[in-house]
Amino acid sequence: MKRPPRLLLAIETSCDETAAAVLREGKDLLSNVIASQVKIHAEYGGIVPEIASRKHVESIDFVAKQALNEAGVRLDDIDSVAVTQGPGLVGSLVVGLSYAKACAFSAGKPLAGVNHVYAHLMACFLDKETAPEFPFVGLVVSGGHTSLYRVDDYLSVDFIGSTRDDAAGEAFDKVAKILGLPYPGGPVISRLSIKGKRDAFSFPRAWLPDTPFDFSFSGLKTSVLQTVRKIESMDVEIPVADLCASFQEAVVDVLVAKTLQAALDQGVKWVAVAGGVASNSRLRLSMERACIKKGLNFTSPRPIFCTDNGAMVALAGFHKIKNGLLLCSDADVYSRMRP
Ligand code: KG4
Ligand code: ZN
């Protein structure tokens, strides 16, 4: 065990948020600054990787300095640095990694490379009062990932299953596009669903009995597309709220059922849901109700810690540095998930 970091600066640039945070003693979050590029990418109906990396270049220094200012510390006071190393958009990750290397290595400070999905799981521990107890089953559900893990300790995370095609958040974004709604689709669909009927359309649920802990959302997306085309051909008004509510319910049903089955199969008492889609209120409510029914405890980070942020990278980095898991100066980013 190495000396735990006292003041840690974390950098996150895996997708379209430039984020930085300062964490003290692995528990006090002194700042959490996020510069979103959502408005820029919304014009294109999705993330344009080339633009994302250029915007990170423009924002990273400002965001990191803002995080230091809000924390009331100087870069010299920082004794370790953590950065998202992957998975994500390579051009975006490279900006964060280069910046973090410069901050760390120019002053001989340790640098941890953090897996983005692992960081989402660690977000569950940012608020002490709502943190899960080990062991727990964690569902990470975001724009790029839909995966189940068994978590036995901060650094002991075992893969259970994941999506075979689209991530749940990706399905939200694509269905929003089909319905002519703005990017990102998740928050818009969630809002419109409140006024819609959840049983207006019976969209398919991919249960995948041979691999019960895997997910698939591409068939659901195609089914929504076919339904919309059919309604359009009838020349009647598109029932957007009903379509949103029915689609959202199909996603939530599958996420809840498979996560609960995994928790029961693993014999754990806690279920945690993290990642951007975990800020969906219908998912949180349904998951909580289902957990209560089965005598399980449920938790999910505050919505600000569900979508991409620096705080989760800081906590993940804290545990890595504390255990001596450091990056070398020639470390590179990775685009796809790896153990
Ligand atoms: O974790 P995140 O910020 O970035 C990735 O790691 O992908 O997640 C972004 C995803 C987007 O697909 C977005 O549509 C979805 O999370 N999302 C939501 C909600 N808020 C964000 N999906 C459903 N309901 C929401 N309220
Ligand atoms: Zn994410």
Short mmCIF file of C-alpha atoms and ligand atoms in Angstrom, two decimals:
data_model
loop_
_atom_site.label_atom_id
_atom_site.label_comp_id
_atom_site.label_asym_id
_atom_site.label_seq_id
_atom_site.Cartn_x
_atom_site.Cartn_y
_atom_site.Cartn_z
CA MET A 1 0.00 0.00 0.00
CA LYS A 2 1.37 3.42 -1.04
CA ARG A 3 0.78 6.73 0.70
CA PRO A 4 -2.81 7.77 -0.17
CA PRO A 5 -3.12 10.99 -2.18
CA ARG A 6 -3.96 14.02 -0.05
CA LEU A 7 -5.01 16.44 -2.78
CA LEU A 8 -5.90 14.86 -6.11
CA LEU A 9 -6.70 16.61 -9.42
CA ALA A 10 -8.84 14.56 -11.81
CA ILE A 11 -9.40 15.12 -15.53
CA GLU A 12 -12.19 13.62 -17.68
CA THR A 13 -12.42 14.09 -21.47
CA SER A 14 -13.68 10.73 -22.77
CA CYS A 15 -16.63 12.07 -24.75
CA ASP A 16 -18.18 15.53 -25.00
CA GLU A 17 -17.76 16.90 -21.46
CA THR A 18 -14.52 18.55 -20.39
CA ALA A 19 -14.44 17.97 -16.65
CA ALA A 20 -12.06 18.39 -13.71
CA ALA A 21 -12.36 17.89 -9.97
CA VAL A 22 -10.27 18.21 -6.82
CA LEU A 23 -10.68 15.58 -4.10
CA ARG A 24 -9.12 15.81 -0.61
CA GLU A 25 -8.14 12.69 1.35
CA GLY A 26 -10.33 10.53 -0.90
CA LYS A 27 -13.52 11.91 0.66
CA ASP A 28 -13.95 15.69 0.48
CA LEU A 29 -14.92 16.85 -2.98
CA LEU A 30 -13.55 20.40 -3.12
CA SER A 31 -14.64 21.15 -6.70
CA ASN A 32 -16.33 19.51 -9.68
CA VAL A 33 -16.29 21.59 -12.88
CA ILE A 34 -17.99 20.43 -16.08
CA ALA A 35 -17.92 22.23 -19.45
CA SER A 36 -20.52 20.61 -21.67
CA GLN A 37 -20.32 20.63 -25.46
CA VAL A 38 -23.92 19.48 -25.79
CA LYS A 39 -25.17 22.63 -27.54
CA ILE A 40 -22.46 22.35 -30.21
CA HIS A 41 -23.12 18.67 -30.98
CA ALA A 42 -26.92 19.11 -30.81
CA GLU A 43 -26.72 20.99 -34.13
CA TYR A 44 -25.44 17.78 -35.73
CA GLY A 45 -27.86 15.44 -33.91
CA GLY A 46 -25.00 13.60 -32.19
CA ILE A 47 -21.36 13.81 -31.19
CA VAL A 48 -18.88 14.75 -33.91
CA PRO A 49 -15.56 13.30 -32.63
CA GLU A 50 -13.34 15.77 -34.49
CA ILE A 51 -15.21 18.74 -33.01
CA ALA A 52 -15.23 17.13 -29.56
CA SER A 53 -11.44 16.85 -29.40
CA ARG A 54 -10.93 20.40 -30.65
CA LYS A 55 -13.32 21.74 -28.02
CA HIS A 56 -11.47 19.79 -25.31
CA VAL A 57 -8.23 21.48 -26.44
CA GLU A 58 -9.94 24.88 -26.07
CA SER A 59 -11.47 24.15 -22.65
CA ILE A 60 -9.16 21.85 -20.73
CA ASP A 61 -6.79 24.41 -19.23
CA PHE A 62 -9.62 26.72 -18.23
CA VAL A 63 -11.67 23.89 -16.69
CA ALA A 64 -8.72 22.48 -14.72
CA LYS A 65 -7.77 25.94 -13.42
CA GLN A 66 -11.38 26.61 -12.49
CA ALA A 67 -11.43 23.34 -10.52
CA LEU A 68 -8.25 24.39 -8.66
CA ASN A 69 -9.66 27.90 -8.00
CA GLU A 70 -12.98 26.61 -6.68
CA ALA A 71 -11.09 24.19 -4.44
CA GLY A 72 -8.96 27.08 -3.18
CA VAL A 73 -5.69 25.32 -4.05
CA ARG A 74 -2.79 25.83 -6.48
CA LEU A 75 -1.39 23.26 -8.88
CA ASP A 76 1.71 23.07 -6.65
CA ASP A 77 -0.49 21.90 -3.75
CA ILE A 78 -1.78 18.91 -5.75
CA ASP A 79 0.11 15.74 -4.90
CA SER A 80 -1.40 13.35 -7.46
CA VAL A 81 -3.33 13.37 -10.73
CA ALA A 82 -5.94 10.99 -12.21
CA VAL A 83 -7.23 10.92 -15.75
CA THR A 84 -9.69 8.90 -17.82
CA GLN A 85 -7.56 6.66 -20.04
CA GLY A 86 -10.44 4.89 -21.86
CA PRO A 87 -12.79 3.71 -23.21
CA GLY A 88 -14.03 6.68 -25.22
CA LEU A 89 -13.24 8.82 -28.26
CA VAL A 90 -9.51 8.58 -28.90
CA GLY A 91 -9.09 12.20 -30.00
CA SER A 92 -10.88 13.39 -26.86
CA LEU A 93 -9.07 11.05 -24.46
CA VAL A 94 -5.67 12.10 -25.83
CA VAL A 95 -6.33 15.72 -24.86
CA GLY A 96 -7.06 14.80 -21.24
CA LEU A 97 -4.20 12.32 -20.96
CA SER A 98 -1.65 14.77 -22.40
CA TYR A 99 -2.81 17.52 -20.06
CA ALA A 100 -2.75 15.20 -17.04
CA LYS A 101 0.73 13.92 -17.95
CA ALA A 102 2.00 17.49 -18.18
CA CYS A 103 0.53 18.35 -14.74
CA ALA A 104 1.87 15.19 -13.10
CA PHE A 105 5.23 14.45 -14.69
CA SER A 106 6.54 18.03 -14.85
CA ALA A 107 6.40 18.02 -11.04
CA GLY A 108 7.21 14.35 -10.41
CA LYS A 109 3.73 13.55 -9.11
CA PRO A 110 2.01 10.16 -9.51
CA LEU A 111 -0.57 9.74 -12.28
CA ALA A 112 -3.38 7.16 -12.37
CA GLY A 113 -5.15 6.11 -15.58
CA VAL A 114 -8.81 5.44 -14.88
CA ASN A 115 -11.26 3.25 -16.79
CA HIS A 116 -14.33 5.40 -17.51
CA VAL A 117 -16.84 2.63 -16.71
CA TYR A 118 -15.08 1.89 -13.43
CA ALA A 119 -15.26 5.61 -12.63
CA HIS A 120 -19.05 5.53 -13.19
CA LEU A 121 -19.27 2.72 -10.61
CA MET A 122 -17.13 4.70 -8.16
CA ALA A 123 -19.59 7.61 -8.45
CA CYS A 124 -21.84 5.54 -6.14
CA PHE A 125 -19.38 6.34 -3.30
CA LEU A 126 -19.25 10.12 -3.76
CA ASP A 127 -22.05 10.63 -1.23
CA LYS A 128 -21.24 8.68 1.90
CA GLU A 129 -24.86 8.47 3.10
CA THR A 130 -26.05 6.70 -0.06
CA ALA A 131 -22.98 4.53 -0.75
CA PRO A 132 -23.67 0.81 -1.33
CA GLU A 133 -22.18 -1.89 0.87
CA PHE A 134 -19.87 -4.55 -0.60
CA PRO A 135 -20.56 -6.87 -2.29
CA PHE A 136 -23.05 -5.32 -4.72
CA VAL A 137 -24.22 -5.68 -8.29
CA GLY A 138 -23.61 -2.52 -10.30
CA LEU A 139 -25.31 -1.60 -13.56
CA VAL A 140 -23.45 1.00 -15.63
CA VAL A 141 -25.86 2.40 -18.15
CA SER A 142 -24.73 5.30 -20.34
CA GLY A 143 -24.40 6.52 -23.91
CA GLY A 144 -21.56 4.12 -24.62
CA HIS A 145 -22.07 1.28 -22.13
CA THR A 146 -24.68 -1.02 -20.65
CA SER A 147 -22.91 -3.52 -18.39
CA LEU A 148 -23.42 -5.46 -15.19
CA TYR A 149 -20.65 -6.01 -12.64
CA ARG A 150 -20.18 -7.71 -9.31
CA VAL A 151 -18.22 -5.36 -7.04
CA ASP A 152 -16.53 -6.95 -3.99
CA ASP A 153 -14.24 -4.06 -3.10
CA TYR A 154 -13.00 -0.76 -4.53
CA LEU A 155 -10.55 -2.54 -6.81
CA SER A 156 -12.33 -5.87 -7.12
CA VAL A 157 -14.81 -5.62 -9.99
CA ASP A 158 -15.98 -8.64 -12.01
CA PHE A 159 -17.82 -8.46 -15.32
CA ILE A 160 -21.22 -10.19 -15.49
CA GLY A 161 -22.68 -9.13 -18.84
CA SER A 162 -23.15 -6.26 -21.28
CA THR A 163 -24.96 -5.10 -24.38
CA ARG A 164 -24.41 -6.95 -27.65
CA ASP A 165 -25.21 -3.90 -29.74
CA ASP A 166 -26.48 -0.44 -28.74
CA ALA A 167 -26.01 0.95 -25.25
CA ALA A 168 -29.25 2.01 -23.55
CA GLY A 169 -28.33 5.71 -23.76
CA GLU A 170 -27.51 5.29 -27.43
CA ALA A 171 -31.00 3.80 -27.93
CA PHE A 172 -32.51 6.86 -26.19
CA ASP A 173 -30.48 9.16 -28.46
CA LYS A 174 -31.37 7.26 -31.65
CA VAL A 175 -35.08 7.02 -30.83
CA ALA A 176 -35.11 10.75 -30.10
CA LYS A 177 -33.64 11.34 -33.56
CA ILE A 178 -36.34 9.13 -35.14
CA LEU A 179 -38.97 11.24 -33.36
CA GLY A 180 -37.34 14.50 -34.45
CA LEU A 181 -36.32 15.37 -30.88
CA PRO A 182 -33.04 17.11 -29.97
CA TYR A 183 -29.78 15.51 -28.85
CA PRO A 184 -29.17 14.14 -26.24
CA GLY A 185 -32.36 12.12 -26.38
CA GLY A 186 -32.40 10.69 -22.86
CA PRO A 187 -33.46 13.77 -20.90
CA VAL A 188 -36.02 14.81 -23.56
CA ILE A 189 -37.63 11.36 -23.80
CA SER A 190 -37.69 11.16 -20.02
CA ARG A 191 -39.50 14.50 -19.80
CA LEU A 192 -42.02 13.76 -22.57
CA SER A 193 -42.75 10.30 -21.15
CA ILE A 194 -44.39 11.85 -18.10
CA LYS A 195 -47.37 12.82 -20.27
CA GLY A 196 -47.42 9.59 -22.29
CA LYS A 197 -49.02 6.17 -21.78
CA ARG A 198 -46.46 3.48 -20.95
CA ASP A 199 -48.65 0.76 -22.49
CA ALA A 200 -49.71 2.64 -25.63
CA PHE A 201 -47.33 0.52 -27.76
CA SER A 202 -45.99 -2.91 -26.91
CA PHE A 203 -42.36 -2.67 -27.97
CA PRO A 204 -40.14 -5.79 -27.82
CA ARG A 205 -37.97 -6.68 -24.81
CA ALA A 206 -34.84 -8.70 -25.66
CA TRP A 207 -34.58 -11.23 -22.80
CA LEU A 208 -31.82 -13.32 -24.45
CA PRO A 209 -32.46 -16.50 -22.43
CA ASP A 210 -29.12 -18.09 -23.43
CA THR A 211 -27.15 -15.15 -22.02
CA PRO A 212 -29.56 -13.68 -19.45
CA PHE A 213 -27.13 -10.98 -18.26
CA ASP A 214 -26.50 -9.56 -21.72
CA PHE A 215 -28.60 -6.80 -23.28
CA SER A 216 -29.74 -5.85 -26.77
CA PHE A 217 -31.50 -2.63 -27.73
CA SER A 218 -31.13 -2.51 -31.52
CA GLY A 219 -34.35 -4.49 -32.15
CA LEU A 220 -36.29 -2.12 -29.91
CA LYS A 221 -34.94 0.89 -31.80
CA THR A 222 -35.91 -0.70 -35.15
CA SER A 223 -39.37 -1.47 -33.81
CA VAL A 224 -39.87 2.19 -32.83
CA LEU A 225 -38.71 3.25 -36.31
CA GLN A 226 -41.13 0.86 -38.03
CA THR A 227 -44.00 2.02 -35.82
CA VAL A 228 -43.27 5.68 -36.58
CA ARG A 229 -43.07 4.99 -40.33
CA LYS A 230 -46.42 3.18 -40.18
CA ILE A 231 -48.09 6.05 -38.33
CA GLU A 232 -46.58 8.56 -40.79
CA SER A 233 -48.04 6.62 -43.72
CA MET A 234 -51.49 6.90 -42.13
CA ASP A 235 -51.16 10.68 -42.21
CA VAL A 236 -52.15 11.17 -38.58
CA GLU A 237 -50.37 13.07 -35.85
CA ILE A 238 -47.42 11.17 -34.29
CA PRO A 239 -48.23 10.40 -30.62
CA VAL A 240 -44.75 11.42 -29.47
CA ALA A 241 -45.39 11.28 -25.71
CA ASP A 242 -46.95 7.80 -25.94
CA LEU A 243 -44.09 6.55 -28.11
CA CYS A 244 -41.55 7.98 -25.65
CA ALA A 245 -43.26 6.47 -22.61
CA SER A 246 -43.69 3.05 -24.24
CA PHE A 247 -40.09 2.98 -25.49
CA GLN A 248 -38.71 4.10 -22.12
CA GLU A 249 -40.76 1.42 -20.34
CA ALA A 250 -39.34 -1.28 -22.62
CA VAL A 251 -35.76 -0.18 -21.78
CA VAL A 252 -36.50 0.14 -18.06
CA ASP A 253 -38.24 -3.27 -17.88
CA VAL A 254 -35.19 -5.05 -19.28
CA LEU A 255 -32.65 -3.11 -17.21
CA VAL A 256 -34.58 -3.74 -13.99
CA ALA A 257 -35.33 -7.43 -14.60
CA LYS A 258 -31.76 -8.36 -15.61
CA THR A 259 -30.12 -6.35 -12.84
CA LEU A 260 -32.35 -7.94 -10.22
CA GLN A 261 -31.76 -11.40 -11.62
CA ALA A 262 -28.01 -10.76 -11.47
CA ALA A 263 -28.23 -9.56 -7.86
CA LEU A 264 -30.22 -12.64 -6.82
CA ASP A 265 -27.89 -14.92 -8.79
CA GLN A 266 -24.83 -13.36 -7.12
CA GLY A 267 -26.43 -13.49 -3.67
CA VAL A 268 -25.72 -9.81 -2.91
CA LYS A 269 -27.87 -7.48 -0.84
CA TRP A 270 -27.17 -4.25 -2.73
CA VAL A 271 -27.92 -2.98 -6.25
CA ALA A 272 -26.33 0.20 -7.62
CA VAL A 273 -27.10 1.92 -10.92
CA ALA A 274 -24.69 4.46 -12.41
CA GLY A 275 -23.97 6.26 -15.71
CA GLY A 276 -25.91 8.94 -17.62
CA VAL A 277 -29.10 6.86 -18.03
CA ALA A 278 -29.16 6.30 -14.25
CA SER A 279 -30.39 9.89 -13.96
CA ASN A 280 -33.66 8.69 -15.57
CA SER A 281 -36.32 9.04 -12.90
CA ARG A 282 -38.51 6.20 -14.21
CA LEU A 283 -35.53 3.81 -14.13
CA ARG A 284 -34.62 4.88 -10.59
CA LEU A 285 -38.19 4.46 -9.37
CA SER A 286 -38.78 1.08 -11.05
CA MET A 287 -35.41 -0.28 -9.91
CA GLU A 288 -36.00 0.87 -6.34
CA ARG A 289 -39.52 -0.65 -6.23
CA ALA A 290 -38.26 -3.95 -7.65
CA CYS A 291 -35.39 -4.05 -5.15
CA ILE A 292 -37.70 -3.39 -2.22
CA LYS A 293 -39.97 -6.23 -3.38
CA LYS A 294 -37.02 -8.63 -3.31
CA GLY A 295 -35.61 -7.34 -0.03
CA LEU A 296 -32.60 -5.70 -1.71
CA ASN A 297 -31.09 -2.27 -1.07
CA PHE A 298 -30.95 0.15 -3.99
CA THR A 299 -28.74 3.15 -4.58
CA SER A 300 -27.79 5.45 -7.42
CA PRO A 301 -25.57 8.56 -7.49
CA ARG A 302 -27.11 12.03 -7.56
CA PRO A 303 -27.94 12.87 -11.23
CA ILE A 304 -24.96 15.31 -11.44
CA PHE A 305 -22.68 12.35 -10.62
CA CYS A 306 -24.49 10.02 -13.08
CA THR A 307 -23.54 11.87 -16.26
CA ASP A 308 -19.83 12.33 -17.05
CA ASN A 309 -17.92 14.26 -14.39
CA GLY A 310 -14.47 14.65 -12.87
CA ALA A 311 -15.48 13.72 -9.32
CA MET A 312 -15.99 10.04 -10.20
CA VAL A 313 -12.58 9.95 -11.93
CA ALA A 314 -11.03 11.50 -8.82
CA LEU A 315 -12.41 8.82 -6.52
CA ALA A 316 -11.48 6.01 -8.91
CA GLY A 317 -7.99 7.49 -9.24
CA PHE A 318 -7.67 7.80 -5.47
CA HIS A 319 -8.10 4.04 -5.02
CA LYS A 320 -5.67 3.25 -7.82
CA ILE A 321 -2.94 5.57 -6.51
CA LYS A 322 -3.47 4.36 -2.94
CA ASN A 323 -2.69 0.87 -4.22
CA GLY A 324 0.30 1.92 -6.31
CA LEU A 325 -1.40 1.47 -9.69
CA LEU A 326 0.30 4.23 -11.66
CA LEU A 327 0.81 5.21 -15.30
CA CYS A 328 4.20 5.49 -17.02
CA SER A 329 5.07 8.49 -19.15
CA ASP A 330 4.54 6.51 -22.40
CA ALA A 331 1.00 5.36 -21.46
CA ASP A 332 -1.57 5.67 -24.25
CA VAL A 333 -5.36 5.92 -24.31
CA TYR A 334 -7.66 3.05 -25.33
CA SER A 335 -10.93 3.38 -27.23
CA ARG A 336 -12.66 0.11 -26.32
CA MET A 337 -13.45 -1.60 -23.06
CA ARG A 338 -10.69 -3.72 -21.57
CA PRO A 339 -10.52 -5.56 -18.25
O1 KG4 B 1 -22.55 8.78 -18.78
P1 KG4 B 1 -22.83 9.73 -19.87
O2 KG4 B 1 -22.84 11.20 -19.53
O3 KG4 B 1 -21.79 9.56 -21.04
C1 KG4 B 1 -21.33 8.31 -21.47
O4 KG4 B 1 -20.43 7.75 -20.79
O5 KG4 B 1 -21.90 7.82 -22.46
O6 KG4 B 1 -24.22 9.32 -20.53
C2 KG4 B 1 -24.80 10.02 -21.57
C3 KG4 B 1 -26.06 9.27 -21.99
C4 KG4 B 1 -26.71 9.86 -23.23
O7 KG4 B 1 -27.00 8.80 -24.12
C5 KG4 B 1 -27.99 10.48 -22.70
O8 KG4 B 1 -29.07 10.48 -23.62
C6 KG4 B 1 -28.28 9.59 -21.50
O9 KG4 B 1 -27.03 9.32 -20.94
N1 KG4 B 1 -29.14 10.26 -20.50
C7 KG4 B 1 -30.37 9.83 -20.18
C8 KG4 B 1 -30.88 10.75 -19.24
N2 KG4 B 1 -29.93 11.71 -19.01
C9 KG4 B 1 -28.87 11.38 -19.80
N3 KG4 B 1 -31.08 8.77 -20.61
C10 KG4 B 1 -32.31 8.59 -20.10
N4 KG4 B 1 -32.88 9.44 -19.22
C11 KG4 B 1 -32.21 10.52 -18.76
N5 KG4 B 1 -32.79 11.33 -17.87
ZN ZN B 2 -19.84 8.17 -19.09
#
